[in-house]
Coordinates of C-alpha atoms in Angstrom, one line a residue:
X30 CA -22.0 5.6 -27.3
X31 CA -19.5 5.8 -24.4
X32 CA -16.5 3.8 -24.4
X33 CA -16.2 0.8 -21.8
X34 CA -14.4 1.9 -18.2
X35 CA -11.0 1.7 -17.9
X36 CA -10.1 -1.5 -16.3
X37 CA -7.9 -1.1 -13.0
X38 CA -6.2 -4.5 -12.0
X39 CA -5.9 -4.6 -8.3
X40 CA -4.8 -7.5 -5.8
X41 CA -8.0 -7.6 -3.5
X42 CA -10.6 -5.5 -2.9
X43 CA -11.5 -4.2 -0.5
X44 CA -8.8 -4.2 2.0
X45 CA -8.6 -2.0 5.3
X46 CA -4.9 -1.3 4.8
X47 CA -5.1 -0.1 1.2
X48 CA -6.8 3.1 2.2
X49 CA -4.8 4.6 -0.3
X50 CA -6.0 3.0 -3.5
X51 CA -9.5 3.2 -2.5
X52 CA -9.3 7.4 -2.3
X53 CA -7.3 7.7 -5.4
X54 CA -10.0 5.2 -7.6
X55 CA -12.6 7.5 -6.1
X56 CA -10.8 10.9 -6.6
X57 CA -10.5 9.5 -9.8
X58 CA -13.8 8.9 -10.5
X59 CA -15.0 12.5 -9.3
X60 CA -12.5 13.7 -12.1
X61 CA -14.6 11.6 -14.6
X62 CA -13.2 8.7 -15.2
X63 CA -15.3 5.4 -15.8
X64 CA -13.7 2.8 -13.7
X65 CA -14.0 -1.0 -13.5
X66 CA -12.5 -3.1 -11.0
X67 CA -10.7 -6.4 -11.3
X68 CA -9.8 -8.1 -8.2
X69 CA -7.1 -10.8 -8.0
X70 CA -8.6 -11.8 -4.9
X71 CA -11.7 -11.9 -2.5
X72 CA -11.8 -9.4 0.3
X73 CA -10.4 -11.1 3.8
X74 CA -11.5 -8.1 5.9
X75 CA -14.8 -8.4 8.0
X76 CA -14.7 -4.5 8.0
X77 CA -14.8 -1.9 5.3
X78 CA -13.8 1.5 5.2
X79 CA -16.5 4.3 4.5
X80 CA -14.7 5.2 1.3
X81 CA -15.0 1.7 0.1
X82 CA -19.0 2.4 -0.1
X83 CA -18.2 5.9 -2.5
X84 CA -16.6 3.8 -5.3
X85 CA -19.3 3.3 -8.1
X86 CA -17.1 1.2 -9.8
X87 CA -18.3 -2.4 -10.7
X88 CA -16.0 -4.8 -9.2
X89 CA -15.0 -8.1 -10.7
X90 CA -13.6 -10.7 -9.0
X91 CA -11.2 -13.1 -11.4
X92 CA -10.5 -16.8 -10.4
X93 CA -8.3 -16.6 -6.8
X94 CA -6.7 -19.9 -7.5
X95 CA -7.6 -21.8 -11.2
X96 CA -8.6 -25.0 -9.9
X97 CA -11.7 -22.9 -8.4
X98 CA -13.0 -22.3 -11.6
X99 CA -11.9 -24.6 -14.3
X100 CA -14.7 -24.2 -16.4
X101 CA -14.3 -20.5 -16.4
X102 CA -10.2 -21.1 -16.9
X103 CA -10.9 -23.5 -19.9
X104 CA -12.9 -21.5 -21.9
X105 CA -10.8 -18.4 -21.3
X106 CA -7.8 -20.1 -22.5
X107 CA -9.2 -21.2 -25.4
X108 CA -11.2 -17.8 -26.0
X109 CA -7.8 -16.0 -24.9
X110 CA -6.2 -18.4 -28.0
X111 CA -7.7 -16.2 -31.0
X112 CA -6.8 -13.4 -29.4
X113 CA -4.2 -11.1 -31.5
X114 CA -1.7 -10.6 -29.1
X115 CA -2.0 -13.9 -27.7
X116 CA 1.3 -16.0 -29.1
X117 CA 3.2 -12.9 -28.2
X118 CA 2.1 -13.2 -24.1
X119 CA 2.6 -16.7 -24.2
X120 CA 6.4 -15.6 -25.4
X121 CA 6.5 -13.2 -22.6
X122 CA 4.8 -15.6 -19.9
X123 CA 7.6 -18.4 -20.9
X124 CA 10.6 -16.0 -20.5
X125 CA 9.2 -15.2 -16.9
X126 CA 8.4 -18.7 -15.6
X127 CA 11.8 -20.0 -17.3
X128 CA 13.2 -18.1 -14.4
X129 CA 10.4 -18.4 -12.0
X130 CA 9.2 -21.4 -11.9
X131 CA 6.1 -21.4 -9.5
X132 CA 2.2 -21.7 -9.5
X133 CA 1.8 -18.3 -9.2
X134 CA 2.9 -17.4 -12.3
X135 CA 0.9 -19.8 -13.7
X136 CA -1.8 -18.9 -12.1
X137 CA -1.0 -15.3 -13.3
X138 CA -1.2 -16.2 -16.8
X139 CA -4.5 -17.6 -16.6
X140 CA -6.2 -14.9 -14.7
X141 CA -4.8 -12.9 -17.5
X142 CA -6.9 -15.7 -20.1
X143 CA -10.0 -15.1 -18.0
X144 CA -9.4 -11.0 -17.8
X145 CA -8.6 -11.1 -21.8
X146 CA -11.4 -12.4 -22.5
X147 CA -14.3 -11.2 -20.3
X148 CA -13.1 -7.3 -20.8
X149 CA -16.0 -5.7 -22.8
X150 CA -14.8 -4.8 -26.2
X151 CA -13.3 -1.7 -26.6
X152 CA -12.1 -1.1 -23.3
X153 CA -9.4 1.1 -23.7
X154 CA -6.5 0.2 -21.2
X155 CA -5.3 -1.8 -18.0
X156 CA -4.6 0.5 -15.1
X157 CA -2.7 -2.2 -12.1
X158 CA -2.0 -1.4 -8.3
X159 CA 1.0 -2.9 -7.3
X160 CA 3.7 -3.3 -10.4
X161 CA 4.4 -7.4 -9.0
X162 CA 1.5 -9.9 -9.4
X163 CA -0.9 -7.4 -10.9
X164 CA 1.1 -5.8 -13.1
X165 CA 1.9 -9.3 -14.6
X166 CA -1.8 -10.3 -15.2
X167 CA -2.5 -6.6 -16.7
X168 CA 0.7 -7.0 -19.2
X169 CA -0.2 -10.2 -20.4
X170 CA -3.6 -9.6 -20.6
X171 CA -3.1 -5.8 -22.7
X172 CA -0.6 -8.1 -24.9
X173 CA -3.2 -10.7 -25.6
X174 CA -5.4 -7.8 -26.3
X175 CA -3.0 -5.6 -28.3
X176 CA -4.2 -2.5 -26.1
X177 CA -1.6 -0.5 -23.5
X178 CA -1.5 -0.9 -19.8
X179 CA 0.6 1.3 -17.1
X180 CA 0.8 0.7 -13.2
X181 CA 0.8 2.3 -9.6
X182 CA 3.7 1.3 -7.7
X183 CA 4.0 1.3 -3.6
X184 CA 6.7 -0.5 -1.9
X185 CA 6.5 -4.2 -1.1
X186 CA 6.0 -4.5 -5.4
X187 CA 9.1 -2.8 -6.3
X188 CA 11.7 -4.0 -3.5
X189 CA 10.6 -7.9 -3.6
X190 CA 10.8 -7.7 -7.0
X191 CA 13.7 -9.2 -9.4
X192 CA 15.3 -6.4 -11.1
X193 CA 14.9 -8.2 -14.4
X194 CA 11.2 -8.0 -13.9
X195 CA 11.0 -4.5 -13.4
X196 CA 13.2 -3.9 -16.1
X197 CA 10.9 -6.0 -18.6
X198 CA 7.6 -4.4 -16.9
X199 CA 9.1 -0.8 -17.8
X200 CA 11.2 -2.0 -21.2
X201 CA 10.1 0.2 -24.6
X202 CA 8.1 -1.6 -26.7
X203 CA 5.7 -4.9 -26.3
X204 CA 4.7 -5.8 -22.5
X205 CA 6.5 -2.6 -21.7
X206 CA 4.3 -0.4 -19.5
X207 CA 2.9 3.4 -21.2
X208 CA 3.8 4.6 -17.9
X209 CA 4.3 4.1 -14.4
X210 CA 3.7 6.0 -11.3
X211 CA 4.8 5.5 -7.6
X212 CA 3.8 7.0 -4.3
X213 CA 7.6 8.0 -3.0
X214 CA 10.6 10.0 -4.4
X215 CA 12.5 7.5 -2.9
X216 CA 10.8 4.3 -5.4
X217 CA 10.4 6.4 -8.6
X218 CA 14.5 7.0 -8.0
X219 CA 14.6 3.1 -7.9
X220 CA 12.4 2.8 -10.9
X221 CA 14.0 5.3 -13.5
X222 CA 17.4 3.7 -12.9
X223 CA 15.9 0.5 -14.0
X224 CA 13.6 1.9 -17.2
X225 CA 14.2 2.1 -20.4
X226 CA 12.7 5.9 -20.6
X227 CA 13.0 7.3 -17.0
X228 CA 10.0 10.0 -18.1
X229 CA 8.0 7.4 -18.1
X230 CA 7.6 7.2 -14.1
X231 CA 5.8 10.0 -12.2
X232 CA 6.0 10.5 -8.8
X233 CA 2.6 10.7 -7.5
X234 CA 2.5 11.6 -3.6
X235 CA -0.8 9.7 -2.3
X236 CA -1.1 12.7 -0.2
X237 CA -4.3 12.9 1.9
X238 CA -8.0 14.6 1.6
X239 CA -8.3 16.4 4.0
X240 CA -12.1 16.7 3.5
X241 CA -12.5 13.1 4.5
X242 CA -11.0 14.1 8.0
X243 CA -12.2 15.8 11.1
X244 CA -10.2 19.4 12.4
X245 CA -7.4 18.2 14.5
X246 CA -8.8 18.2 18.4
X247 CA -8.0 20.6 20.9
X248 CA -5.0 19.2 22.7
X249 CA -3.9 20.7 26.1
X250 CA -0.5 19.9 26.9
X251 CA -0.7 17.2 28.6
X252 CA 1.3 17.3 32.3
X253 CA 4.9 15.4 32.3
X254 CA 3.7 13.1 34.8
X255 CA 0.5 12.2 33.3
X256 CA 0.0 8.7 32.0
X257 CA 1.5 8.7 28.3
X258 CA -1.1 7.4 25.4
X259 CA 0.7 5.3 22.8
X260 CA -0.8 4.3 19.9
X261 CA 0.0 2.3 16.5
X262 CA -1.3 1.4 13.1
X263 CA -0.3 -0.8 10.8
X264 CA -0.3 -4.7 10.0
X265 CA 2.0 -7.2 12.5
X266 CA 4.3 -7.9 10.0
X267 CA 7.9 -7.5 9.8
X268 CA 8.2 -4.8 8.1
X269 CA 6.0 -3.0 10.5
X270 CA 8.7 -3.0 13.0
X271 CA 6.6 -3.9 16.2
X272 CA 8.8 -6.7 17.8
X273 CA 11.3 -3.9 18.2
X274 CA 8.3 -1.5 19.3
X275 CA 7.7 -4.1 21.9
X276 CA 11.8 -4.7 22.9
X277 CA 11.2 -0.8 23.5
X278 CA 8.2 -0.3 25.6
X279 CA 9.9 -3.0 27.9
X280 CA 13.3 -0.3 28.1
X281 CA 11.0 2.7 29.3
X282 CA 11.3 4.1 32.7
X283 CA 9.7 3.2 35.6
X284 CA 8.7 7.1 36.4
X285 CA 6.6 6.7 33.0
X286 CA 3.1 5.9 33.7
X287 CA 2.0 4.7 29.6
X288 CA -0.4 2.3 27.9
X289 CA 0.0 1.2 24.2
X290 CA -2.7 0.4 21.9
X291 CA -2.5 -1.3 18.6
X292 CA -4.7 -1.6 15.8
X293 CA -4.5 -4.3 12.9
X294 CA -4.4 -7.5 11.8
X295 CA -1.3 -9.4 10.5
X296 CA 0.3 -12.7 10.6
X297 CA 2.6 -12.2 14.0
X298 CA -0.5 -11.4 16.0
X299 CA 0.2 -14.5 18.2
X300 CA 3.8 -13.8 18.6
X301 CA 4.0 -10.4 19.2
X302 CA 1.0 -11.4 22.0
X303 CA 3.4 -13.8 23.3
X304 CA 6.8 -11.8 22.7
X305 CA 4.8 -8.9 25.0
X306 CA 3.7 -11.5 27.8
X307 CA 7.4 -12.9 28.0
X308 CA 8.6 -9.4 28.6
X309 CA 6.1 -8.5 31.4
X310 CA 4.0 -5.9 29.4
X311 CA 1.2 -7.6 28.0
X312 CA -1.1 -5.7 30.8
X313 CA -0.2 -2.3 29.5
X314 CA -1.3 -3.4 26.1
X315 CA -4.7 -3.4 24.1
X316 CA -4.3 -5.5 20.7
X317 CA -7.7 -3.6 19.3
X318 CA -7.2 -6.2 15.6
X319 CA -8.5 -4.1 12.4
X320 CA -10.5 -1.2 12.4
X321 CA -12.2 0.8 9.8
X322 CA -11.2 4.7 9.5
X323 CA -13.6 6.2 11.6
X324 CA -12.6 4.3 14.7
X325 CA -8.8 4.5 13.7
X326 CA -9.4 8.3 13.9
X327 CA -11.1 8.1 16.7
X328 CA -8.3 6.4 18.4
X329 CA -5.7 8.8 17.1
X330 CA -8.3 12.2 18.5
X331 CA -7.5 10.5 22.4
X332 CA -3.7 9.2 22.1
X333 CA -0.8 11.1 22.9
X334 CA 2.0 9.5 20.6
X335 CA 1.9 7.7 17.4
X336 CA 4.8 5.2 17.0
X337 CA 5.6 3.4 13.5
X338 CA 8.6 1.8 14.1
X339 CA 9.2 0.7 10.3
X340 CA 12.4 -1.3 9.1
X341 CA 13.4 -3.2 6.1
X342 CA 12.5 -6.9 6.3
X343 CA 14.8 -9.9 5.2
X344 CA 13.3 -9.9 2.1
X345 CA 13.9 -6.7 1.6
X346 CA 10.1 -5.5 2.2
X347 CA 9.6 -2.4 3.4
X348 CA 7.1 0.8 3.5
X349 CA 6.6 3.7 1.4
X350 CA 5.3 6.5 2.7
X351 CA 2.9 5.0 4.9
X352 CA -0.5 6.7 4.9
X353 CA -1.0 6.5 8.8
X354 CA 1.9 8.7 9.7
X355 CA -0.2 11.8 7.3
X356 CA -3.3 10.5 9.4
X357 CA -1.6 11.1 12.9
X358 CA -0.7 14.5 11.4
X359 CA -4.1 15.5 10.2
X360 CA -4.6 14.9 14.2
X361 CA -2.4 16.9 15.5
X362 CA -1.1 13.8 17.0
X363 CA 3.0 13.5 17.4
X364 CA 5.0 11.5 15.8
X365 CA 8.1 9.0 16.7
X366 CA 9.1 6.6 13.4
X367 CA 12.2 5.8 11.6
X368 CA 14.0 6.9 8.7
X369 CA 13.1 3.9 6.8
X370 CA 12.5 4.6 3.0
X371 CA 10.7 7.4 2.1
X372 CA 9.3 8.4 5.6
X373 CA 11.8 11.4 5.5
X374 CA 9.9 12.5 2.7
X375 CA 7.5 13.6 5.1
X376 CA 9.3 13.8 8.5
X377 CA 12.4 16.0 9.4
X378 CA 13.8 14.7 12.1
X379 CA 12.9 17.2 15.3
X380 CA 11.0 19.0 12.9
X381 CA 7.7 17.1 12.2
X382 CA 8.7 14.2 14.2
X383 CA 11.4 12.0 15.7
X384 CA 13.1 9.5 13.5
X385 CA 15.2 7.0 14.8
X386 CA 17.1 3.8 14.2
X387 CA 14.6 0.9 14.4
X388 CA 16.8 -0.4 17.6
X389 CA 14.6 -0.1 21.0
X390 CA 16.9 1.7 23.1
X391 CA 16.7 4.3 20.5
X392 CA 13.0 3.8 20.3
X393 CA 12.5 3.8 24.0
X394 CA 14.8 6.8 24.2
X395 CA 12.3 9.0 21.6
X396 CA 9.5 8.0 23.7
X397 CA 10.8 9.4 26.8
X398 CA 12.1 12.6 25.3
X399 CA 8.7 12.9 24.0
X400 CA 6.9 12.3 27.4
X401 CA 9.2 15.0 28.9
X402 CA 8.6 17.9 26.9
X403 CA 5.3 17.6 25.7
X404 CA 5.7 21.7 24.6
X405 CA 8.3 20.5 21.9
X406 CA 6.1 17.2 21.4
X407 CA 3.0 19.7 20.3
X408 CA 5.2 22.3 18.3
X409 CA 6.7 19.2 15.9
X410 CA 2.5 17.6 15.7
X411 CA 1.9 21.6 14.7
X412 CA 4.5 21.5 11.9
X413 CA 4.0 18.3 10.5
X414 CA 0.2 19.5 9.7
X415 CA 1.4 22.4 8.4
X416 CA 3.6 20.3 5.9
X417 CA 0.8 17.7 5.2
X418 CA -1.5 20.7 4.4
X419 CA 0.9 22.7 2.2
X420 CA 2.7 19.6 0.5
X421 CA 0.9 16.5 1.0
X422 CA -2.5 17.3 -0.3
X423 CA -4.3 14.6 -2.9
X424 CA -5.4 17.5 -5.7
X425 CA -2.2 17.7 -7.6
X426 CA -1.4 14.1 -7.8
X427 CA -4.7 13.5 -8.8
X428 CA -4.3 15.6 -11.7
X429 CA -1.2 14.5 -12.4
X430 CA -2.5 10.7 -12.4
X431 CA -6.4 11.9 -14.2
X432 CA -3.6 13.5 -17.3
X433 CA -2.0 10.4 -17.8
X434 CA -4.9 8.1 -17.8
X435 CA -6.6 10.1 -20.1
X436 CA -3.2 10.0 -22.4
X437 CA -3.1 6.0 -22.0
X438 CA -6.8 5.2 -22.9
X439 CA -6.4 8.1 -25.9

């Protein structure tokens, strides 16, 4: 008889910005791997992406708040009691809310009760997205269960963070992590300086399947004075950069005939609306709110620029690698971003792309050079799918990943 599925932790399922997760729990999968899904939260997004529908993975939803469920809380908790590992998560859960002292980690420890104790028996490990508030529900529950757990790090986890809850998450011994891997060069540096056994993070390059994407379209160049197709991808939040993106597109020339469309939701929708109206743009901009892939794609096939104007947040958020930018490549579609985190692990600067400071003169300034030599424009869009096919492709860190699960659940 087959073991139970490995049980991957994850923060909400499904989400349209988490492309990522979603292609590696189905590349997994395809390399054999039984997965089960345990989501902290229900999905928010009307829309789903078409590689939400592969995933055969059964997908469990744990109590979003514990006052939703009490009855399902209560007799977790008391289940959770007579578990073997239990006194020694209720040590580790202390030492953590001693110095945070919030609901949320509270409510952490009881979705760990609940996933504790409705795991079938036997299952052989806890696999988390995100090394923050999943990671912390995993590691108590795989204490309470006396079975290992290891995590997937991205960006927003490990630099909101405390640094003494990283260093616990990746300490040897109990509620230490088997292993860790994390999407940038630029994170897993971050990481091994805070582990007890640096080997124990991977970097693990998200890449992109290429099978899952169209050829790139035939692009003409397009004439200098031709109206200039701007387009953007990514959630309106701080991080994201677009109030400076906006700041820009109000610097650019009169001689430049452009239009900028955006797509995805966020919590500055209505301000970056109203930031856009107060600088006399909002007619040159379509706000197209969250899309699934195909029409993303379809979006990047007709526009002439992709912008990402990424910058580190006051609380220190920022992005990875984001997947978007290897999307607009897979398109032959150029590139202006900024040299935020590990984005110049993808994108030499007049190479693949223009990176800039996240300041809108500079921004503004990359967009015009762009619109005036759409030759040198085309020859970076060239080289950047070159680099995504030759160095960004999914296979290898999918075998890195498919190794180490099978070592963890061993």
């Amino acid at each position: 008889m087959s073991r139970p599925p490995l049980a991957v932790v994850v923060k909400g399922w499904p989400r349209l910005s988490e492309t990522f997760i979603a292609q590696e729990l189905v590349a997994l999968e395809a390399a054999g791997h039984p997965l089960a899904l345990w989501s902290l939260r229900h999905p928010t997004d009307t829309k789903t992406h078409p590689l939400h529908d592969r995933l055969a993975a059964p997908v469990n939803y744990l109590p979003e708040y514990l006052h939703d469920e009490p009855g399902r809380v209560w007799h977790a908790w008391r289940a959770a009691r007579r578990l073997p590992g239990y006194k020694a998560a209720v040590r580790l859960w202390r030492a953590d809310l001693s110095r945070e002292r919030t609901r949320n980690r509270v409510r952490r420890f009881g979705q760990a009760c609940v996933l504790a104790t409705e795991l079938p028996e036997g299952t052989p490990a806890i696999y988390a997205h995100f090394l923050h508030t999943p990671a912390s529900v995993a590691r108590y529950a795989a204490v309470m269960l006396g079975i290992p757990w290891a995590f997937s790090a991205h960006a927003k986890d490990i630099w909101t963070s405390p640094d003494w809850e990283l260093r616990e998450k990746l300490a040897l011994g109990p509620g230490g992590a088997s292993f860790g891997a994390t999407c940038t060069a630029f994170g897993a540096a971050h990481l091994r300086d805070l582990a007890a056994d640096p080997g124990r993070i991977d970097l693990v390059y998200h890449g992109l399947d290429l099978a899952r994407f169209p050829a790139p379209p035939e692009r003409p160049l397009r004439a200098p004075g031709a109206p200039l197709q701007l387009l953007s991808v990514g959630r309106l939040v701080e991080k994201k950069g677009f109030d400076r993106l906006i700041d820009a597109l109000a610097l650019l020339p009169d001689w430049l005939d452009w239009h900028w469309v955006h797509i995805g939701g966020g919590e500055l929708k209505d301000q970056m609306k109203a930031q856009a109206e107060a600088a006399g743009i909002a007619t040159r901009i379509t706000w197209k709110g969250a899309c699934d892939q195909p029409e993303v794609i379809a979006a990047m096939r007709t526009a002439d620029l992709f912008v990402l104007p990424s910058r580190i947040a006051a609380n220190g958020d920022r992005d990875g690698l984001p997947n978007v930018l290897m999307e607009a490549a897979s398109q032959l579609l150029p590139i202006v971003t900024t040299a935020v985190s590990a984005i110049p692990e993808f994108i030499t600067h007049g190479t693949h792309g223009l990176l800039v400071r996240d300041a809108p003169e500079d921004i503004a300034e990359a967009i015009t050079d762009v619109a005036s030599d759409p030759a040198a424009a085309a020859e970076m869009a060239t080289a950047a799918l070159a680099r995504l096919r030759s160095d960004f492709a999914v296979d290898p860190g999918i075998a890195r990943l498919s190794d180490r699960l099978r070592e963890l659940g061993a």
